[in-house]
């Protein structure tokens, strides 16, 4: 082997022994979502609101701002208005038809009476414009994209009051509930969970045995449950009894 060949061999061996330099991790914004950027379409009632909101969101790496002509493919539709009026309701109604997007509302002035409208049209989150700094906007958008809901504290309290009132004035008098079970169904499944048979349940609830069987069959069919034990397990897991 020539001197030149030996030199090349030693150089190759030295190269193989050199410790590799680890790649530096790419810097990640502290608020960036793990699943990648959230695509957002902004709907504002005037150009000033549209421009200001777009400018806030465009600065953040977590957000992909969708142009107007591609708005239907956005994960989140952000509606920015001064107040909830007829034009806002019409827009929310239109956005509700797009099942691939979830809707958030940034509003200047908000009345608690509008809560029912927002619920009906599928609004997932509300933020008052006076509180809409960049971080809160990004938190709102990422929460919506994850399937979460966001409400100011006072509106959350009013929503709970609204649900309670709905129970008292509408559902309770009709033997209904907001769960997947009616009051009668929940009572019968509770009795099943305590080991009672059809005849005993009929006696305790003052229904005929046929009615008891029909009610339990209806629950099993509606919820795709295999038998009574499965129905009891389902109801317990979901806090229905």
Coordinates of C-alpha atoms in Angstrom, one line a residue:
X1 CA 0.0 0.0 0.0
X2 CA 1.4 3.4 -0.9
X3 CA 1.8 6.3 1.5
X4 CA -1.0 8.1 -0.2
X5 CA -3.3 5.1 0.3
X6 CA -2.4 4.8 3.9
X7 CA -3.1 8.5 4.5
X8 CA -6.5 8.1 2.9
X9 CA -7.3 5.0 5.0
X10 CA -6.4 6.8 8.3
X11 CA -8.4 9.8 7.3
X12 CA -11.5 7.7 6.6
X13 CA -11.1 5.9 9.9
X14 CA -10.7 9.2 11.8
X15 CA -13.8 10.5 10.0
X16 CA -15.7 7.4 11.2
X17 CA -14.6 7.9 14.8
X18 CA -15.7 11.6 14.9
X19 CA -18.6 12.2 17.1
X20 CA -21.6 13.4 15.1
X21 CA -22.9 16.9 16.0
X22 CA -26.5 16.6 17.1
X23 CA -29.0 18.8 15.2
X24 CA -30.4 21.7 17.1
X25 CA -34.2 21.4 17.6
X26 CA -36.2 23.9 15.7
X27 CA -37.4 26.7 18.0
X28 CA -41.1 26.3 18.7
X29 CA -43.4 29.1 19.8
X30 CA -44.5 28.4 23.4
X31 CA -48.2 28.6 22.5
X32 CA -48.0 26.5 19.2
X33 CA -50.4 23.6 19.1
X34 CA -48.9 20.2 18.8
X35 CA -51.1 19.1 15.9
X36 CA -49.8 21.8 13.6
X37 CA -51.3 25.2 12.6
X38 CA -55.0 25.9 12.9
X39 CA -56.6 27.2 9.7
X40 CA -58.8 30.2 10.4
X41 CA -61.3 32.3 8.3
X42 CA -62.2 35.7 9.6
X43 CA -65.7 37.2 9.0
X44 CA -66.0 40.8 10.1
X45 CA -68.8 43.3 9.5
X46 CA -66.4 46.0 8.3
X47 CA -63.0 46.4 6.7
X48 CA -61.4 47.9 9.8
X49 CA -62.4 45.0 12.0
X50 CA -61.4 42.5 9.3
X51 CA -57.9 44.1 8.8
X52 CA -57.2 44.4 12.5
X53 CA -58.2 40.8 13.3
X54 CA -56.3 39.4 10.4
X55 CA -53.2 41.4 11.4
X56 CA -53.3 40.0 14.9
X57 CA -53.6 36.4 13.8
X58 CA -51.2 36.6 10.9
X59 CA -48.3 37.3 13.3
X60 CA -48.7 34.0 15.1
X61 CA -47.1 30.7 13.8
X62 CA -49.9 28.6 15.3
X63 CA -52.4 30.2 12.8
X64 CA -52.9 29.7 9.1
X65 CA -55.1 32.6 7.9
X66 CA -57.4 31.4 5.1
X67 CA -58.2 33.8 2.2
X68 CA -61.8 34.6 1.7
X69 CA -62.2 32.5 -1.5
X70 CA -61.0 29.4 0.4
X71 CA -62.9 30.1 3.7
X72 CA -65.0 26.9 3.5
X73 CA -61.9 24.8 4.2
X74 CA -61.1 26.5 7.5
X75 CA -61.1 24.6 10.8
X76 CA -62.3 27.7 12.6
X77 CA -64.6 30.5 11.4
X78 CA -64.1 33.6 13.5
X79 CA -67.0 36.0 13.4
X80 CA -66.1 39.6 14.5
X81 CA -69.0 42.0 15.2
X82 CA -70.1 44.9 17.4
X83 CA -73.2 43.1 18.5
X84 CA -75.4 40.1 17.7
X85 CA -78.0 41.4 15.2
X86 CA -80.0 39.9 12.4
X87 CA -77.1 40.1 10.0
X88 CA -74.9 38.2 12.5
X89 CA -77.6 35.5 12.9
X90 CA -77.9 35.1 9.1
X91 CA -74.1 34.6 8.9
X92 CA -74.1 32.1 11.8
X93 CA -76.9 30.2 10.1
X94 CA -74.9 30.0 6.9
X95 CA -71.7 28.9 8.6
X96 CA -73.6 26.2 10.5
X97 CA -74.2 24.4 7.2
X98 CA -70.4 23.8 6.9
X99 CA -69.9 20.8 9.2
X100 CA -66.1 20.9 8.8
X101 CA -65.7 24.2 10.6
X102 CA -66.4 25.3 14.2
X103 CA -67.4 28.9 14.9
X104 CA -66.2 31.4 17.5
X105 CA -67.6 34.9 18.1
X106 CA -65.6 38.0 19.0
X107 CA -68.2 40.6 20.0
X108 CA -68.2 44.2 21.2
X109 CA -71.4 44.2 23.2
X110 CA -73.2 41.0 24.2
X111 CA -76.6 40.5 25.9
X112 CA -77.3 37.3 27.8
X113 CA -80.5 37.0 25.9
X114 CA -78.5 36.2 22.8
X115 CA -77.1 33.0 24.5
X116 CA -80.0 30.9 23.2
X117 CA -79.3 32.1 19.6
X118 CA -75.6 31.2 19.8
X119 CA -76.4 27.8 21.2
X120 CA -78.9 27.1 18.4
X121 CA -76.4 28.1 15.7
X122 CA -73.5 26.1 17.1
X123 CA -71.2 28.9 18.3
X124 CA -68.4 27.1 20.3
X125 CA -66.8 30.1 22.0
X126 CA -67.3 33.8 22.8
X127 CA -64.8 36.5 23.5
X128 CA -65.5 40.2 24.1
X129 CA -63.6 42.5 21.8
X130 CA -62.3 44.6 24.8
X131 CA -60.5 41.5 26.0
X132 CA -59.3 40.3 22.6
X133 CA -55.6 40.7 22.7
X134 CA -53.4 38.5 20.6
X135 CA -52.8 35.7 23.2
X136 CA -56.5 35.5 24.0
X137 CA -57.4 35.3 20.4
X138 CA -55.0 32.5 19.8
X139 CA -56.2 30.6 22.9
X140 CA -59.8 31.0 21.6
X141 CA -58.9 29.7 18.2
X142 CA -56.8 26.7 19.4
X143 CA -59.5 25.8 22.0
X144 CA -62.2 25.8 19.3
X145 CA -60.0 23.6 17.0
X146 CA -59.6 21.1 19.8
X147 CA -63.4 20.8 20.3
X148 CA -63.5 22.9 23.5
X149 CA -65.8 25.7 24.4
X150 CA -64.8 29.1 25.8
X151 CA -67.1 31.6 27.5
X152 CA -66.4 34.7 29.7
X153 CA -67.1 33.8 33.4
X154 CA -70.3 35.9 33.7
X155 CA -71.8 34.4 30.5
X156 CA -71.0 30.9 31.7
X157 CA -72.9 31.6 34.9
X158 CA -75.9 32.9 32.9
X159 CA -75.7 29.8 30.6
X160 CA -76.0 27.6 33.6
X161 CA -78.9 29.6 34.9
X162 CA -80.5 29.2 31.5
X163 CA -80.1 25.5 31.5
X164 CA -81.5 25.2 35.1
X165 CA -84.5 27.3 34.0
X166 CA -85.0 25.1 31.0
X167 CA -85.1 22.1 33.2
X168 CA -87.6 23.6 35.6
X169 CA -90.0 25.1 33.1
X170 CA -89.9 22.8 30.1
X171 CA -88.3 19.5 30.7
X172 CA -89.3 18.5 34.2
X173 CA -93.0 18.9 33.6
X174 CA -92.8 16.6 30.6
X175 CA -90.6 14.0 32.3
X176 CA -87.7 14.8 30.0
X177 CA -84.0 15.6 30.6
X178 CA -81.0 17.0 28.7
X179 CA -79.3 13.5 28.9
X180 CA -79.9 10.7 26.4
X181 CA -82.4 9.2 28.7
X182 CA -85.8 10.4 29.8
X183 CA -86.6 10.4 33.5
X184 CA -88.7 7.3 33.1
X185 CA -86.0 5.4 31.2
X186 CA -83.3 6.4 33.8
X187 CA -85.6 5.2 36.6
X188 CA -86.2 1.8 35.0
X189 CA -82.5 1.3 34.3
X190 CA -81.6 2.3 37.9
X191 CA -84.0 -0.4 39.1
X192 CA -82.4 -2.9 36.7
X193 CA -79.0 -2.0 38.2
X194 CA -80.4 -2.8 41.7
X195 CA -81.3 -6.3 40.6
X196 CA -85.1 -5.9 40.1
X197 CA -86.8 -8.0 37.4
X198 CA -89.5 -6.8 34.9
X199 CA -92.4 -7.6 37.2
X200 CA -90.9 -5.8 40.2
X201 CA -90.0 -2.8 38.1
X202 CA -93.6 -2.6 36.8
X203 CA -94.9 -2.7 40.3
X204 CA -92.5 0.0 41.6
X205 CA -93.1 2.3 38.6
X206 CA -96.9 1.6 38.2
X207 CA -96.4 0.7 34.6
X208 CA -97.4 -2.6 33.0
X209 CA -94.7 -5.3 32.4
X210 CA -95.2 -4.8 28.7
X211 CA -94.4 -1.1 29.0
X212 CA -91.3 -1.8 31.0
X213 CA -90.1 -4.3 28.4
X214 CA -90.9 -1.8 25.6
X215 CA -89.0 1.1 27.4
X216 CA -85.9 -1.0 28.0
X217 CA -86.0 -2.4 24.4
X218 CA -86.3 1.2 23.1
X219 CA -83.3 2.3 25.1
X220 CA -81.2 -0.6 24.0
X221 CA -82.1 -0.1 20.3
X222 CA -81.5 3.7 20.4
X223 CA -78.2 3.5 22.1
X224 CA -77.1 0.3 20.3
X225 CA -76.8 -1.7 23.6
X226 CA -76.7 -5.5 23.6
X227 CA -78.7 -6.3 26.8
X228 CA -79.8 -4.9 30.1
X229 CA -76.4 -5.3 31.7
X230 CA -74.9 -3.3 28.9
X231 CA -77.5 -0.6 29.4
X232 CA -76.7 -0.4 33.1
X233 CA -73.0 -0.1 32.3
X234 CA -73.6 2.6 29.7
X235 CA -75.8 4.6 32.0
X236 CA -73.3 4.4 34.9
X237 CA -70.3 5.4 32.7
X238 CA -72.1 8.4 31.4
X239 CA -73.5 9.5 34.8
X240 CA -77.1 9.0 33.7
X241 CA -78.1 7.1 36.9

